[in-house]
Amino acid sequence: MIFKRKLRYVLVEASRSVNLGDEREERDLRSRLHGVMGEAAYFRANPRTAAQLSESVFIISVNRGCEKDLGLALSFVKTLGSESVGFWTIKTSGTVKGLKAQFKKLYG
């Protein structure tokens, strides 16, 4: 029997421009999340970049039930690459479409 993974999508804002299309920045973010969350929690959450909406706003997908862990871990990430950065969790939703609508409301 195949089980469908239920995901939650988290809208995240950074204090500076973050290009998660760049493999080095995405790898660095994953590495820092892994260090903060620990191995078991990181693999249980399985965070992945779902969409980049602007230079500093993006969506991360996680397994359902782990969105609070991701938000807490992101608050402890202080550097990305060689530059300092801060992350804020704006909203959590079950669909990317819902977060894109929320992004348009908040950022125009």
PDB file of C-alpha atoms in Angstrom:
ATOM      1  CA  MET A   1       0.000   0.000   0.000  1.00  0.00           C
ATOM      2  CA  ILE A   2       1.308   3.465  -0.891  1.00  0.00           C
ATOM      3  CA  PHE A   3       0.790   6.305   1.547  1.00  0.00           C
ATOM      4  CA  LYS A   4       0.463   9.874   0.410  1.00  0.00           C
ATOM      5  CA  ARG A   5       2.664  12.348   2.263  1.00  0.00           C
ATOM      6  CA  LYS A   6       0.718  15.265   3.646  1.00  0.00           C
ATOM      7  CA  LEU A   7       2.674  18.481   3.356  1.00  0.00           C
ATOM      8  CA  ARG A   8       2.396  21.933   4.844  1.00  0.00           C
ATOM      9  CA  TYR A   9       3.802  24.970   3.104  1.00  0.00           C
ATOM     10  CA  VAL A  10       5.468  27.753   5.082  1.00  0.00           C
ATOM     11  CA  LEU A  11       5.795  31.339   3.806  1.00  0.00           C
ATOM     12  CA  VAL A  12       9.176  32.674   4.946  1.00  0.00           C
ATOM     13  CA  GLU A  13      10.646  36.176   4.724  1.00  0.00           C
ATOM     14  CA  ALA A  14      14.380  36.885   4.953  1.00  0.00           C
ATOM     15  CA  SER A  15      16.037  40.096   6.114  1.00  0.00           C
ATOM     16  CA  ARG A  16      18.094  40.259   2.912  1.00  0.00           C
ATOM     17  CA  SER A  17      17.969  38.952  -0.625  1.00  0.00           C
ATOM     18  CA  VAL A  18      18.219  35.150  -0.681  1.00  0.00           C
ATOM     19  CA  ASN A  19      18.535  33.249  -3.951  1.00  0.00           C
ATOM     20  CA  LEU A  20      17.536  29.660  -3.248  1.00  0.00           C
ATOM     21  CA  GLY A  21      17.873  28.901  -6.958  1.00  0.00           C
ATOM     22  CA  ASP A  22      21.615  29.106  -6.302  1.00  0.00           C
ATOM     23  CA  GLU A  23      22.651  25.613  -5.245  1.00  0.00           C
ATOM     24  CA  ARG A  24      25.278  26.872  -2.774  1.00  0.00           C
ATOM     25  CA  GLU A  25      22.817  29.050  -0.811  1.00  0.00           C
ATOM     26  CA  GLU A  26      20.175  26.328  -0.695  1.00  0.00           C
ATOM     27  CA  ARG A  27      22.745  23.743   0.419  1.00  0.00           C
ATOM     28  CA  ASP A  28      24.011  26.136   3.109  1.00  0.00           C
ATOM     29  CA  LEU A  29      20.454  26.737   4.388  1.00  0.00           C
ATOM     30  CA  ARG A  30      19.773  22.992   4.516  1.00  0.00           C
ATOM     31  CA  SER A  31      23.056  22.392   6.329  1.00  0.00           C
ATOM     32  CA  ARG A  32      22.274  25.060   8.927  1.00  0.00           C
ATOM     33  CA  LEU A  33      18.726  23.729   9.441  1.00  0.00           C
ATOM     34  CA  HIS A  34      20.172  20.233   9.861  1.00  0.00           C
ATOM     35  CA  GLY A  35      22.597  21.549  12.475  1.00  0.00           C
ATOM     36  CA  VAL A  36      19.895  23.373  14.436  1.00  0.00           C
ATOM     37  CA  MET A  37      17.143  20.740  14.215  1.00  0.00           C
ATOM     38  CA  GLY A  38      19.271  17.643  14.619  1.00  0.00           C
ATOM     39  CA  GLU A  39      19.339  14.692  12.271  1.00  0.00           C
ATOM     40  CA  ALA A  40      16.137  12.933  13.353  1.00  0.00           C
ATOM     41  CA  ALA A  41      13.966  16.074  13.359  1.00  0.00           C
ATOM     42  CA  TYR A  42      15.434  17.299  10.057  1.00  0.00           C
ATOM     43  CA  PHE A  43      14.669  14.055   8.227  1.00  0.00           C
ATOM     44  CA  ARG A  44      11.221  13.814   9.844  1.00  0.00           C
ATOM     45  CA  ALA A  45      10.392  17.358   8.650  1.00  0.00           C
ATOM     46  CA  ASN A  46      12.023  16.866   5.216  1.00  0.00           C
ATOM     47  CA  PRO A  47      12.185  20.610   4.342  1.00  0.00           C
ATOM     48  CA  ARG A  48      12.289  21.496   0.628  1.00  0.00           C
ATOM     49  CA  THR A  49      12.113  24.777  -1.262  1.00  0.00           C
ATOM     50  CA  ALA A  50       8.725  24.923  -3.019  1.00  0.00           C
ATOM     51  CA  ALA A  51       8.811  28.397  -4.626  1.00  0.00           C
ATOM     52  CA  GLN A  52      10.689  31.685  -4.557  1.00  0.00           C
ATOM     53  CA  LEU A  53       8.147  34.534  -4.671  1.00  0.00           C
ATOM     54  CA  SER A  54      10.531  37.504  -4.492  1.00  0.00           C
ATOM     55  CA  GLU A  55      14.148  38.238  -3.616  1.00  0.00           C
ATOM     56  CA  SER A  56      13.519  37.782   0.095  1.00  0.00           C
ATOM     57  CA  VAL A  57      10.258  35.774   0.288  1.00  0.00           C
ATOM     58  CA  PHE A  58       9.986  32.063  -0.435  1.00  0.00           C
ATOM     59  CA  ILE A  59       7.935  28.968   0.385  1.00  0.00           C
ATOM     60  CA  ILE A  60       9.317  25.863   2.079  1.00  0.00           C
ATOM     61  CA  SER A  61       7.415  22.566   2.176  1.00  0.00           C
ATOM     62  CA  VAL A  62       7.607  20.298   5.239  1.00  0.00           C
ATOM     63  CA  ASN A  63       5.816  17.180   6.386  1.00  0.00           C
ATOM     64  CA  ARG A  64       2.612  17.892   8.294  1.00  0.00           C
ATOM     65  CA  GLY A  65       3.172  18.404  12.004  1.00  0.00           C
ATOM     66  CA  CYS A  66       6.719  19.729  11.590  1.00  0.00           C
ATOM     67  CA  GLU A  67       5.962  23.318  10.577  1.00  0.00           C
ATOM     68  CA  LYS A  68       6.534  24.661  14.115  1.00  0.00           C
ATOM     69  CA  ASP A  69       9.899  22.892  14.278  1.00  0.00           C
ATOM     70  CA  LEU A  70      10.894  24.531  10.997  1.00  0.00           C
ATOM     71  CA  GLY A  71       9.845  27.985  12.203  1.00  0.00           C
ATOM     72  CA  LEU A  72      11.847  27.567  15.392  1.00  0.00           C
ATOM     73  CA  ALA A  73      14.911  26.292  13.513  1.00  0.00           C
ATOM     74  CA  LEU A  74      14.765  29.174  11.019  1.00  0.00           C
ATOM     75  CA  SER A  75      14.815  31.673  13.878  1.00  0.00           C
ATOM     76  CA  PHE A  76      18.205  30.290  14.962  1.00  0.00           C
ATOM     77  CA  VAL A  77      19.825  30.590  11.510  1.00  0.00           C
ATOM     78  CA  LYS A  78      21.862  33.804  11.694  1.00  0.00           C
ATOM     79  CA  THR A  79      24.202  33.541   8.688  1.00  0.00           C
ATOM     80  CA  LEU A  80      23.869  32.251   5.159  1.00  0.00           C
ATOM     81  CA  GLY A  81      27.069  32.068   3.194  1.00  0.00           C
ATOM     82  CA  SER A  82      29.263  34.778   4.685  1.00  0.00           C
ATOM     83  CA  GLU A  83      26.474  37.321   5.275  1.00  0.00           C
ATOM     84  CA  SER A  84      24.175  37.686   8.263  1.00  0.00           C
ATOM     85  CA  VAL A  85      20.475  36.996   7.745  1.00  0.00           C
ATOM     86  CA  GLY A  86      17.269  36.661   9.741  1.00  0.00           C
ATOM     87  CA  PHE A  87      14.220  34.561   8.844  1.00  0.00           C
ATOM     88  CA  TRP A  88      10.584  35.071   9.833  1.00  0.00           C
ATOM     89  CA  THR A  89       7.748  32.614   9.350  1.00  0.00           C
ATOM     90  CA  ILE A  90       4.806  34.602   7.978  1.00  0.00           C
ATOM     91  CA  LYS A  91       2.075  32.002   7.414  1.00  0.00           C
ATOM     92  CA  THR A  92       1.498  28.253   7.100  1.00  0.00           C
ATOM     93  CA  SER A  93      -0.954  26.654   4.671  1.00  0.00           C
ATOM     94  CA  GLY A  94      -1.873  23.323   3.140  1.00  0.00           C
ATOM     95  CA  THR A  95      -1.502  24.690  -0.403  1.00  0.00           C
ATOM     96  CA  VAL A  96       1.012  26.783  -2.315  1.00  0.00           C
ATOM     97  CA  LYS A  97      -1.900  28.596  -3.962  1.00  0.00           C
ATOM     98  CA  GLY A  98      -3.133  29.860  -0.587  1.00  0.00           C
ATOM     99  CA  LEU A  99       0.299  31.202   0.319  1.00  0.00           C
ATOM    100  CA  LYS A 100       0.710  32.919  -3.047  1.00  0.00           C
ATOM    101  CA  ALA A 101      -2.629  34.688  -2.451  1.00  0.00           C
ATOM    102  CA  GLN A 102      -1.457  35.718   1.027  1.00  0.00           C
ATOM    103  CA  PHE A 103       1.809  36.986  -0.492  1.00  0.00           C
ATOM    104  CA  LYS A 104      -0.127  39.182  -2.938  1.00  0.00           C
ATOM    105  CA  LYS A 105      -2.216  40.585  -0.058  1.00  0.00           C
ATOM    106  CA  LEU A 106       0.803  41.397   2.083  1.00  0.00           C
ATOM    107  CA  TYR A 107       3.327  42.554  -0.503  1.00  0.00           C
ATOM    108  CA  GLY A 108       1.133  43.740  -3.369  1.00  0.00           C
TER     109      GLY A 108
END
